[in-house]
Structure formats: C-alpha cells, structure tokens
Amino acid sequence: MGIVRKLTVGLLTGASLFGPVGIAAADSPSPSASASDDASAAAPTEAGTSFRTATAIKLDQPATAGASTGDYLYWSVPVDTGQRATVKAKVTLPEPAARHGAATWQLDVYDGLRRHQACKYGTPVKAAAKDARTVELTCSLRTVRAWAEPWANDPLPGSYYIRLTVVDLPQDDLGLPVRAEVSVGATDAGGSQAVDGMLAAPLVPGATAAPRPQPSASSTAAQPVALDEPDGGWSSGWWSDRWIWTAAGGLLAALGGIAGYCLTRGSGRPSRVPPGY
C-alpha cells in the first residue's frame, strides 16, 4: 500500500504542475464581435509598390487595395518563431467584356532578407480565363525557425513581404482596374519544430540587437515609426512545449526510480538468524 500511495502522490503532483496549462488555455477570452469589427474597420485599403513602401498588416487582418492590371502590390506582415503562415489573395478582375484574353496571376513571399520563400502548399500561380470574375491564390510557408545556418534558406522570424502581380496577359489589358484582397493566418507548429539557438534580433528593417536610446523630453526631432511586430512582442526563441514534455519525462523517471527502490529494498527488518549460529 505504501508504494501505491507514493505513486498516487507523485501523479497528483504532476497533474497539479501541468493542469494550469490547459486551464489557462480554456479560460482565455475569445475575441468579441466588436473587436473583429474594429480590426476590419482599421484594415488597410492601399498597397505599396515596392519593398520599401510595403503596407504593414497584422496576422488575420484583411487588407484590400485598388490597382491597375500590371501593378506590383506589396504588403508586409510579422511572422514569429514557431509559426506556419498561410497567405491568401483574391483578385477581382475587370468585366469580361473589357478584357482580351486570359491572365496569369502570381503570389510571391519574401523574408526579412528579401529572400524568396517557396510555398510548401497552395497555388501561388494561377491562370484566370477571359470570362473569370475572380482569381484566388494561396501560399503556405514552412515553419519559421528561431535560428538557422548562414547558408540555409530557412524562414526566420521577422517581416515577410507579400507581392501580388499579373505575369502574363494580353498587352491591351494592361491598366485595367482590379481589386485585390489579402490576408495572412498562422498556426503554431509546436515544439516538434523547435531548434536550439536564436537570432540577436528579428529580420525587420531597422531592427538591431542594441536597445534604442530613450528620447529626451526636450527633443523636438520626429520620432521613428515603431517597428512592426506581433501582438505581445517577438518571441525570445528559448521557450517551446518541448520543456513540458521534458519535465513530464523527468517526473515519470523519478516516479519509476522511487517505485523500483521501494520494490527492491525489502521490508527493512533484519533477517532472523537460526539458533546455533
């Protein structure tokens, strides 16, 4: 009974350690309808025309833009360590009567170093027939890593640039008005994708490892625009749910050691010596 009691106490202790994680996730408030309405109301309605003028958006924030066929449209979005981002784009095409043939649209994604990132899933290039009213493109990126070798092309935390444009169409269709809609969602890949190491700073234009100097009260110079970052700030890169599994494994190993010790040590009483010895 003593062994069973000790194992029960150990399991209850482990449950008390890992229980709050699930409770905290369950008790986290869900976004209200008013919050989503505010986000939609503040959604950008323009797009940049280059990397330097890319319009900043946030994850799960829809963005729209009116443009002319042939324009390059740019947006930027922060993607953090452990996230697997999916970019979705929808282009509303001109009236079929105004077009002269099919058109091919392309969605490209670049990281903070302006390296082109391949799509793991999705349809980043799609042809729209002459009578098509819309064309939809998707691109699911690889999981963002906290650190990578200098020679690798692994996605790293920082700003990601989205470029949308038409790559093949009749010459007479250049300049026709189109409307673009873009959104970026992300899921957490978990500790299975975690790696050791971290960047000194996210790959965001203007970001450095050194702290920013605090402006003085008497300074009249214009303050720089705040860097784009995810809600809650950038991840430090050291934490992942691998720590939970490591702690759980250590706890189970300790309980196994205690059980083995209790089974092999005996009752603790000295054995009886037969008479005559």
Coordinates of N, CA and C in Angstrom, one line a residue, residues 9-234:
V9 N 0.6 10.0 -5.0 CA 1.0 11.4 -4.6 C 1.8 12.0 -5.7
G10 N 2.7 11.2 -6.3 CA 3.5 11.7 -7.4 C 2.7 12.1 -8.6
L11 N 1.7 11.2 -9.0 CA 0.9 11.5 -10.1 C 0.0 12.8 -9.9
L12 N -0.5 12.9 -8.7 CA -1.3 14.1 -8.4 C -0.4 15.4 -8.4
T13 N 0.9 15.2 -8.0 CA 1.8 16.4 -8.1 C 2.0 16.8 -9.5
G14 N 2.2 15.8 -10.4 CA 2.4 16.1 -11.8 C 1.2 16.7 -12.4
A15 N 0.0 16.2 -12.1 CA -1.2 16.8 -12.6 C -1.4 18.2 -12.2
S16 N -1.0 18.5 -10.9 CA -1.1 19.9 -10.5 C -0.1 20.8 -11.2
L17 N 1.1 20.3 -11.7 CA 2.0 21.1 -12.4 C 1.5 21.4 -13.8
F18 N 0.9 20.4 -14.5 CA 0.6 20.6 -15.9 C -0.9 21.0 -16.1
G19 N -1.7 20.9 -15.0 CA -3.1 21.2 -15.1 C -3.3 22.7 -15.5
P20 N -2.6 23.6 -14.9 CA -2.9 25.1 -15.2 C -2.7 25.4 -16.6
V21 N -1.9 24.6 -17.4 CA -1.7 25.0 -18.8 C -3.0 24.9 -19.5
G22 N -3.7 23.7 -19.3 CA -5.0 23.6 -20.0 C -6.0 24.5 -19.5
I23 N -6.0 24.8 -18.2 CA -7.0 25.7 -17.7 C -6.8 27.1 -18.2
A24 N -5.5 27.5 -18.3 CA -5.2 28.9 -18.9 C -5.7 29.0 -20.3
A25 N -5.5 27.9 -21.1 CA -5.9 27.9 -22.5 C -7.5 28.0 -22.6
A26 N -8.1 27.3 -21.7 CA -9.6 27.2 -21.8 C -10.2 28.5 -21.3
D27 N -9.5 29.2 -20.3 CA -10.1 30.4 -19.8 C -9.7 31.7 -20.6
S28 N -8.9 31.5 -21.6 CA -8.5 32.7 -22.4 C -9.7 33.2 -23.1
P29 N -10.0 34.5 -23.0 CA -11.2 35.0 -23.6 C -11.2 35.0 -25.2
S30 N -12.3 34.7 -25.8 CA -12.3 34.7 -27.2 C -12.6 36.1 -27.7
P31 N -12.1 36.4 -28.9 CA -12.3 37.8 -29.4 C -13.8 38.1 -29.6
S32 N -14.2 39.2 -29.2 CA -15.6 39.6 -29.3 C -15.9 40.1 -30.7
A33 N -17.2 40.2 -31.0 CA -17.6 40.7 -32.3 C -17.2 42.1 -32.5
S34 N -17.2 42.9 -31.5 CA -16.8 44.3 -31.6 C -15.4 44.4 -31.9
A35 N -14.5 43.6 -31.3 CA -13.1 43.6 -31.6 C -12.8 43.3 -33.1
S36 N -13.5 42.3 -33.6 CA -13.3 41.9 -35.0 C -13.8 43.0 -35.9
D37 N -14.9 43.7 -35.5 CA -15.4 44.8 -36.3 C -14.4 45.9 -36.4
D38 N -13.7 46.2 -35.2 CA -12.7 47.3 -35.2 C -11.5 46.9 -36.0
A39 N -11.1 45.6 -36.0 CA -10.0 45.2 -36.8 C -10.3 45.4 -38.3
S40 N -11.5 45.0 -38.7 CA -11.9 45.2 -40.1 C -12.0 46.6 -40.5
A41 N -12.5 47.5 -39.5 CA -12.6 48.9 -39.9 C -11.3 49.5 -40.1
A42 N -10.2 49.1 -39.3 CA -8.9 49.6 -39.4 C -8.0 48.9 -40.5
A43 N -8.6 48.0 -41.2 CA -7.8 47.3 -42.2 C -7.3 48.2 -43.3
P44 N -6.1 48.0 -43.7 CA -5.5 48.9 -44.8 C -6.3 48.8 -46.1
T45 N -6.4 49.8 -46.8 CA -7.1 49.9 -48.1 C -6.2 50.3 -49.2
E46 N -4.9 50.2 -49.0 CA -3.9 50.5 -50.0 C -2.8 49.5 -49.9
A47 N -2.0 49.4 -51.0 CA -0.8 48.5 -51.0 C 0.4 49.3 -51.5
G48 N 1.6 48.9 -51.1 CA 2.8 49.5 -51.5 C 3.1 49.1 -52.9
T49 N 4.1 49.8 -53.5 CA 4.6 49.4 -54.9 C 6.0 48.9 -54.9
S50 N 6.6 48.7 -53.7 CA 8.0 48.2 -53.6 C 8.2 47.6 -52.2
F51 N 9.3 47.0 -52.0 CA 9.6 46.5 -50.6 C 9.7 47.7 -49.6
R52 N 10.2 48.8 -50.0 CA 10.4 49.9 -49.1 C 9.0 50.5 -48.7
T53 N 8.1 50.5 -49.6 CA 6.8 51.1 -49.4 C 5.7 50.1 -49.1
A54 N 6.0 48.8 -48.7 CA 5.0 47.8 -48.5 C 4.1 48.2 -47.3
T55 N 2.8 48.0 -47.5 CA 1.8 48.3 -46.5 C 1.9 47.3 -45.4
A56 N 2.0 47.7 -44.1 CA 2.1 46.8 -43.0 C 0.7 46.3 -42.6
I57 N 0.6 45.0 -42.4 CA -0.6 44.4 -41.9 C -0.3 43.5 -40.8
K58 N -1.3 43.0 -40.0 CA -1.0 42.1 -39.0 C -1.7 40.7 -39.3
L59 N -1.3 39.7 -38.6 CA -1.9 38.4 -38.9 C -3.4 38.4 -38.7
D60 N -4.1 37.8 -39.5 CA -5.6 37.7 -39.5 C -6.3 39.0 -39.8
Q61 N -5.5 40.0 -40.3 CA -6.1 41.3 -40.6 C -6.3 41.4 -42.1
P62 N -7.5 41.5 -42.6 CA -7.7 41.6 -44.1 C -7.2 42.9 -44.6
A63 N -6.7 42.9 -45.8 CA -6.3 44.2 -46.4 C -6.8 44.2 -47.9
T64 N -7.2 45.3 -48.3 CA -7.7 45.5 -49.7 C -6.9 46.6 -50.4
A65 N -7.0 46.6 -51.7 CA -6.3 47.6 -52.5 C -6.9 47.7 -53.9
G66 N -7.1 48.9 -54.4 CA -7.5 49.1 -55.8 C -6.2 49.4 -56.6
A67 N -6.1 48.8 -57.7 CA -4.9 49.0 -58.5 C -5.2 48.8 -60.0
S68 N -4.2 48.9 -60.8 CA -4.3 48.7 -62.2 C -3.6 47.4 -62.6
T69 N -4.2 46.7 -63.6 CA -3.5 45.5 -64.0 C -2.1 45.7 -64.5
G70 N -1.2 45.0 -63.9 CA 0.2 45.2 -64.2 C 1.0 45.8 -63.1
D71 N 0.3 46.4 -62.1 CA 1.0 47.0 -61.0 C 1.5 45.9 -60.1
Y72 N 2.6 46.2 -59.4 CA 3.1 45.3 -58.3 C 2.6 45.8 -57.0
L73 N 1.9 44.9 -56.2 CA 1.3 45.2 -55.0 C 2.1 44.6 -53.8
Y74 N 2.5 45.3 -52.8 CA 3.3 44.8 -51.7 C 2.6 45.0 -50.4
W75 N 2.7 44.0 -49.5 CA 2.3 44.1 -48.1 C 3.4 43.5 -47.3
S76 N 3.5 43.8 -46.0 CA 4.4 43.2 -45.1 C 3.7 42.8 -43.8
V77 N 4.1 41.6 -43.3 CA 3.4 41.1 -42.1 C 4.5 40.4 -41.2
P78 N 4.4 40.6 -39.8 CA 5.3 40.0 -38.9 C 5.0 38.5 -38.7
V79 N 5.9 37.6 -38.8 CA 5.7 36.2 -38.5 C 6.8 35.8 -37.5
D80 N 6.4 35.1 -36.4 CA 7.3 34.9 -35.3 C 7.8 33.4 -35.3
T81 N 8.7 33.1 -34.4 CA 9.2 31.8 -34.3 C 8.1 30.7 -34.0
G82 N 8.2 29.6 -34.7 CA 7.3 28.5 -34.5 C 6.0 28.6 -35.2
Q83 N 5.8 29.7 -36.0 CA 4.5 29.9 -36.7 C 4.6 29.4 -38.1
R84 N 3.5 28.9 -38.6 CA 3.4 28.4 -40.0 C 2.4 29.3 -40.7
A85 N 2.8 30.2 -41.5 CA 2.0 31.2 -42.1 C 1.4 30.7 -43.4
T86 N 0.1 31.2 -43.7 CA -0.6 30.9 -44.9 C -1.1 32.2 -45.5
V87 N -0.7 32.6 -46.7 CA -1.1 33.8 -47.3 C -2.2 33.5 -48.3
K88 N -3.3 34.3 -48.3 CA -4.4 34.1 -49.2 C -4.6 35.4 -49.9
A89 N -4.8 35.3 -51.2 CA -5.0 36.5 -52.0 C -6.2 36.3 -53.0
K90 N -7.0 37.3 -53.2 CA -8.1 37.2 -54.1 C -8.1 38.5 -55.0
V91 N -8.2 38.3 -56.2 CA -8.2 39.4 -57.2 C -9.5 39.4 -57.9
T92 N -10.2 40.6 -57.8 CA -11.5 40.8 -58.6 C -11.1 41.4 -59.9
L93 N -11.4 40.7 -61.0 CA -10.9 41.1 -62.3 C -11.9 42.1 -63.0
P94 N -11.5 42.7 -64.0 CA -12.4 43.6 -64.8 C -13.5 42.8 -65.4
E95 N -14.5 43.5 -65.9 CA -15.6 42.8 -66.6 C -15.0 42.1 -67.8
P96 N -15.6 40.9 -68.1 CA -15.1 40.1 -69.2 C -15.1 40.8 -70.5
A97 N -16.1 41.7 -70.7 CA -16.3 42.4 -72.0 C -15.1 43.3 -72.2
A98 N -14.4 43.8 -71.1 CA -13.3 44.7 -71.3 C -12.0 44.0 -71.5
R99 N -11.9 42.7 -71.3 CA -10.7 42.0 -71.4 C -10.5 41.3 -72.8
H100 N -9.3 41.0 -73.1 CA -9.0 40.5 -74.4 C -8.5 39.0 -74.3
G101 N -8.4 38.5 -73.2 CA -7.9 37.1 -73.1 C -7.6 36.7 -71.6
A102 N -7.0 35.5 -71.5 CA -6.7 35.0 -70.1 C -5.5 35.8 -69.5
A103 N -5.4 35.7 -68.2 CA -4.3 36.3 -67.5 C -3.8 35.4 -66.4
T104 N -2.6 35.4 -66.1 CA -1.9 34.6 -65.1 C -1.4 35.5 -64.0
W105 N -1.9 35.2 -62.7 CA -1.5 36.0 -61.6 C -0.6 35.2 -60.7
Q106 N 0.3 35.9 -60.0 CA 1.3 35.2 -59.2 C 1.4 35.9 -57.8
L107 N 1.6 35.0 -56.8 CA 1.8 35.5 -55.4 C 3.1 35.0 -54.9
D108 N 4.0 36.0 -54.5 CA 5.3 35.7 -54.0 C 5.5 36.2 -52.6
V109 N 6.3 35.4 -51.8 CA 6.5 35.8 -50.4 C 8.0 35.8 -50.2
Y110 N 8.5 36.9 -49.6 CA 9.9 37.1 -49.3 C 10.1 37.3 -47.8
D111 N 11.3 36.9 -47.2 CA 11.5 37.1 -45.8 C 12.2 38.4 -45.6
G112 N 12.6 38.7 -44.3 CA 13.2 40.0 -44.0 C 14.5 40.3 -44.7
L113 N 15.2 39.3 -45.2 CA 16.4 39.5 -46.0 C 16.0 39.5 -47.5
R114 N 14.8 39.6 -47.8 CA 14.3 39.7 -49.2 C 14.6 38.4 -50.0
R115 N 14.7 37.3 -49.3 CA 14.9 36.0 -50.0 C 13.6 35.4 -50.3
H116 N 13.4 34.9 -51.5 CA 12.2 34.3 -51.9 C 11.9 33.1 -51.2
Q117 N 10.8 32.9 -50.6 CA 10.4 31.7 -49.8 C 9.4 30.9 -50.6
A118 N 9.8 29.6 -50.8 CA 9.0 28.7 -51.6 C 7.7 28.3 -50.8
C119 N 6.7 28.1 -51.5 CA 5.4 27.7 -50.9 C 5.4 26.1 -50.6
K120 N 5.2 25.7 -49.4 CA 5.1 24.3 -49.1 C 3.8 23.7 -49.6
Y121 N 2.7 24.5 -49.5 CA 1.4 24.1 -50.1 C 0.8 25.3 -50.7
G122 N -0.3 25.0 -51.5 CA -1.0 26.1 -52.1 C -0.8 26.2 -53.6
T123 N -1.5 27.3 -54.1 CA -1.4 27.6 -55.5 C -1.0 29.1 -55.7
P124 N 0.3 29.3 -55.7 CA 0.8 30.7 -55.8 C 0.7 31.3 -57.2
V125 N 0.5 30.4 -58.2 CA 0.4 30.9 -59.6 C -0.9 30.3 -60.2
K126 N -1.7 31.1 -60.8 CA -3.0 30.6 -61.3 C -3.4 31.5 -62.5
A127 N -3.9 30.8 -63.5 CA -4.4 31.4 -64.7 C -5.9 31.7 -64.6
A128 N -6.4 32.8 -65.0 CA -7.8 33.2 -65.0 C -8.3 33.3 -66.4
A129 N -9.3 32.6 -66.7 CA -9.9 32.6 -68.1 C -10.5 34.0 -68.4
K130 N -10.7 34.2 -69.7 CA -11.2 35.5 -70.1 C -12.5 35.9 -69.4
D131 N -13.4 34.9 -69.1 CA -14.7 35.2 -68.6 C -14.7 35.0 -67.0
A132 N -13.5 34.8 -66.4 CA -13.5 34.6 -65.0 C -13.7 36.0 -64.3
R133 N -14.4 36.0 -63.2 CA -14.6 37.2 -62.4 C -13.6 37.4 -61.3
T134 N -13.1 36.3 -60.8 CA -12.1 36.4 -59.7 C -11.0 35.3 -59.9
V135 N -9.9 35.5 -59.2 CA -8.8 34.5 -59.2 C -8.3 34.5 -57.7
E136 N -8.1 33.3 -57.2 CA -7.7 33.2 -55.8 C -6.4 32.4 -55.7
L137 N -5.5 32.9 -54.9 CA -4.1 32.3 -54.8 C -3.8 32.1 -53.3
T138 N -3.1 31.0 -53.0 CA -2.7 30.7 -51.7 C -1.2 30.3 -51.6
C139 N -0.6 30.5 -50.5 CA 0.8 30.0 -50.3 C 1.0 29.8 -48.8
S140 N 1.3 28.5 -48.5 CA 1.6 28.1 -47.1 C 3.1 27.9 -47.0
L141 N 3.7 28.7 -46.1 CA 5.1 28.7 -45.9 C 5.6 27.6 -45.0
R142 N 6.9 27.3 -44.9 CA 7.4 26.4 -43.9 C 7.4 27.1 -42.6
T143 N 7.6 26.3 -41.5 CA 7.6 26.8 -40.2 C 8.8 27.7 -40.0
V144 N 8.5 28.9 -39.3 CA 9.6 29.8 -39.1 C 10.5 29.3 -37.9
R145 N 11.8 29.3 -38.1 CA 12.7 28.7 -37.2 C 13.3 29.9 -36.4
A146 N 13.8 29.6 -35.2 CA 14.4 30.6 -34.3 C 15.8 30.9 -34.8
W147 N 16.4 30.0 -35.5 CA 17.8 30.2 -35.9 C 18.1 29.2 -37.0
A148 N 19.1 29.5 -37.9 CA 19.4 28.7 -39.0 C 20.9 29.0 -39.4
E149 N 21.5 28.0 -40.1 CA 22.8 28.2 -40.6 C 22.8 29.4 -41.6
P150 N 24.0 30.1 -41.7 CA 24.0 31.2 -42.7 C 23.8 30.8 -44.1
W151 N 24.2 29.5 -44.5 CA 24.0 29.1 -45.8 C 22.6 28.6 -46.1
A152 N 21.8 28.4 -45.1 CA 20.4 27.9 -45.3 C 19.4 29.0 -45.7
N153 N 18.4 28.5 -46.4 CA 17.3 29.4 -46.8 C 16.1 29.3 -45.9
D154 N 16.3 28.8 -44.7 CA 15.2 28.6 -43.8 C 14.5 29.9 -43.4
P155 N 13.1 29.9 -43.3 CA 12.4 31.1 -42.9 C 12.8 31.4 -41.4
L156 N 13.0 32.7 -41.2 CA 13.4 33.2 -39.9 C 12.4 34.2 -39.4
P157 N 12.4 34.5 -38.1 CA 11.4 35.4 -37.6 C 11.7 36.9 -38.1
G158 N 10.6 37.6 -38.4 CA 10.8 38.9 -38.9 C 9.6 39.3 -39.8
S159 N 9.9 40.3 -40.6 CA 8.9 40.8 -41.6 C 8.9 39.9 -42.8
Y160 N 7.7 39.6 -43.3 CA 7.6 38.9 -44.5 C 6.8 39.7 -45.5
Y161 N 7.4 39.8 -46.7 CA 6.8 40.7 -47.8 C 6.0 39.8 -48.7
I162 N 4.8 40.3 -49.0 CA 3.9 39.7 -49.9 C 3.8 40.5 -51.2
R163 N 4.0 39.9 -52.4 CA 4.0 40.6 -53.6 C 2.9 39.9 -54.5
L164 N 2.0 40.7 -55.1 CA 1.0 40.2 -55.9 C 1.0 40.9 -57.2
T165 N 1.0 40.2 -58.3 CA 1.0 40.9 -59.6 C 0.6 39.9 -60.7
V166 N 0.3 40.4 -61.9 CA 0.0 39.6 -63.1 C 1.3 39.4 -63.9
V167 N 1.5 38.2 -64.3 CA 2.7 37.9 -65.0 C 2.5 37.5 -66.5
D168 N 1.3 37.3 -66.9 CA 1.1 37.0 -68.3 C -0.4 37.4 -68.7
L169 N -0.5 38.3 -69.6 CA -1.8 38.8 -70.1 C -1.7 39.5 -71.4
P170 N -2.8 39.7 -72.1 CA -2.7 40.4 -73.4 C -2.3 41.9 -73.2
Q171 N -1.5 42.4 -74.0 CA -0.9 43.7 -73.9 C -2.0 44.8 -73.8
D172 N -3.1 44.6 -74.4 CA -4.2 45.5 -74.4 C -4.9 45.6 -73.0
D173 N -4.7 44.6 -72.2 CA -5.4 44.6 -70.9 C -4.6 45.3 -69.8
L174 N -3.4 45.7 -70.1 CA -2.6 46.5 -69.1 C -3.3 47.8 -68.7
G175 N -3.4 48.0 -67.4 CA -4.0 49.3 -67.0 C -5.5 49.1 -66.6
L176 N -6.1 48.0 -66.9 CA -7.5 47.8 -66.5 C -7.6 47.8 -64.9
P177 N -8.7 48.3 -64.3 CA -8.8 48.3 -62.9 C -9.1 46.9 -62.3
V178 N -8.4 46.6 -61.2 CA -8.6 45.4 -60.4 C -8.7 45.7 -58.9
R179 N -9.2 44.8 -58.2 CA -9.3 45.0 -56.7 C -8.7 43.7 -56.1
A180 N -7.8 43.9 -55.1 CA -7.0 42.8 -54.5 C -7.4 42.8 -53.0
E181 N -7.5 41.5 -52.5 CA -7.8 41.3 -51.1 C -6.7 40.3 -50.6
V182 N -6.1 40.6 -49.5 CA -5.0 39.8 -49.0 C -5.2 39.6 -47.5
S183 N -4.9 38.4 -47.0 CA -4.9 38.1 -45.5 C -3.9 37.0 -45.3
V184 N -3.4 37.1 -44.0 CA -2.3 36.1 -43.6 C -2.7 35.5 -42.3
G185 N -2.8 34.2 -42.2 CA -3.1 33.5 -41.0 C -1.9 32.7 -40.6
A186 N -1.8 32.3 -39.3 CA -0.7 31.5 -38.9 C -1.1 30.5 -37.8
T187 N -0.5 29.3 -37.8 CA -0.7 28.3 -36.8 C 0.6 28.0 -36.1
D188 N 0.5 27.6 -34.8 CA 1.7 27.3 -34.0 C 2.1 25.8 -34.3
A189 N 3.3 25.6 -34.8 CA 3.8 24.3 -35.1 C 4.1 23.5 -33.9
G190 N 4.4 24.1 -32.7 CA 4.7 23.3 -31.5 C 6.2 23.0 -31.4
G191 N 6.5 22.3 -30.3 CA 7.9 22.1 -30.0 C 8.6 21.1 -31.0
S192 N 7.8 20.4 -31.8 CA 8.4 19.4 -32.7 C 9.3 20.1 -33.7
Q193 N 9.1 21.4 -34.0 CA 9.8 22.2 -34.9 C 10.8 23.1 -34.3
A194 N 11.0 23.0 -33.0 CA 11.9 23.9 -32.2 C 13.3 23.5 -32.5
V195 N 14.2 24.5 -32.5 CA 15.6 24.3 -32.6 C 16.4 25.1 -31.5
D196 N 17.6 24.7 -31.3 CA 18.4 25.5 -30.3 C 19.0 26.7 -31.0
G197 N 19.2 27.7 -30.2 CA 19.7 29.0 -30.8 C 18.6 30.0 -31.1
M198 N 19.0 31.2 -31.3 CA 18.1 32.3 -31.6 C 18.8 33.4 -32.3
L199 N 18.1 34.3 -33.0 CA 18.7 35.4 -33.6 C 18.8 36.6 -32.6
A200 N 19.8 37.4 -32.8 CA 20.0 38.5 -31.9 C 18.9 39.5 -32.1
A201 N 18.3 39.6 -33.2 CA 17.1 40.5 -33.5 C 16.3 39.9 -34.6
P202 N 15.0 40.1 -34.7 CA 14.2 39.7 -35.8 C 14.6 40.4 -37.1
L203 N 14.4 39.7 -38.2 CA 14.7 40.3 -39.5 C 13.7 41.3 -39.9
V204 N 13.8 42.5 -39.3 CA 12.9 43.6 -39.6 C 13.7 44.8 -40.0
P205 N 13.4 45.5 -41.1 CA 14.2 46.6 -41.4 C 14.3 47.6 -40.3
G206 N 15.5 48.0 -39.9 CA 15.8 48.9 -38.8 C 16.0 48.3 -37.4
A207 N 15.7 47.0 -37.3 CA 15.9 46.3 -36.0 C 17.3 46.0 -35.7
T208 N 17.8 46.2 -34.5 CA 19.1 45.9 -34.1 C 19.1 45.2 -32.8
A209 N 20.2 44.6 -32.4 CA 20.3 43.9 -31.1 C 20.5 44.9 -29.9
A210 N 21.0 46.1 -30.2 CA 21.2 47.1 -29.2 C 19.9 47.7 -28.8
P211 N 19.7 48.1 -27.5 CA 18.5 48.8 -27.1 C 18.4 50.2 -27.7
R212 N 17.2 50.7 -28.0 CA 17.0 52.0 -28.5 C 17.3 53.1 -27.5
P213 N 17.9 54.2 -27.8 CA 18.1 55.2 -26.9 C 16.7 55.9 -26.6
Q214 N 16.6 56.3 -25.3 CA 15.3 57.0 -24.9 C 15.4 58.4 -25.3
P215 N 14.4 59.0 -26.0 CA 14.5 60.4 -26.4 C 14.3 61.3 -25.1
S216 N 15.0 62.4 -25.1 CA 14.8 63.3 -24.0 C 13.5 64.1 -24.1
A217 N 13.1 64.7 -23.0 CA 11.9 65.4 -23.0 C 11.9 66.7 -23.9
S218 N 13.2 67.2 -24.0 CA 13.3 68.5 -24.7 C 13.6 68.3 -26.2
S219 N 13.7 67.0 -26.6 CA 13.9 66.7 -28.0 C 12.7 67.0 -28.8
T220 N 12.9 67.7 -30.0 CA 11.8 68.1 -30.8 C 11.9 67.3 -32.2
A221 N 12.9 66.4 -32.3 CA 13.0 65.7 -33.5 C 11.9 64.7 -33.7
A222 N 11.5 64.4 -34.9 CA 10.4 63.5 -35.2 C 10.9 62.1 -34.7
Q223 N 10.0 61.4 -34.1 CA 10.3 60.0 -33.6 C 10.1 59.0 -34.7
P224 N 11.0 58.0 -34.8 CA 10.9 57.0 -35.8 C 9.6 56.2 -35.6
V225 N 9.1 55.7 -36.7 CA 7.9 54.9 -36.7 C 8.2 53.5 -36.0
A226 N 7.3 53.1 -35.1 CA 7.5 51.8 -34.4 C 7.6 50.7 -35.4
L227 N 8.5 49.8 -35.1 CA 8.7 48.6 -35.9 C 7.5 47.7 -35.8
D228 N 7.2 47.1 -37.0 CA 6.1 46.1 -37.0 C 6.5 44.9 -36.1
E229 N 5.6 44.4 -35.3 CA 5.9 43.2 -34.5 C 4.6 42.6 -34.2
P230 N 4.6 41.3 -33.8 CA 3.3 40.6 -33.5 C 2.7 41.1 -32.2
D231 N 1.5 40.9 -32.0 CA 0.8 41.3 -30.8 C 1.5 40.5 -29.6
G232 N 1.9 41.2 -28.6 CA 2.6 40.6 -27.5 C 4.1 40.6 -27.6
G233 N 4.6 41.1 -28.8 CA 6.1 41.2 -29.0 C 6.7 40.0 -29.6
W234 N 7.9 40.0 -29.9 CA 8.6 38.9 -30.5 C 9.0 37.9 -29.5

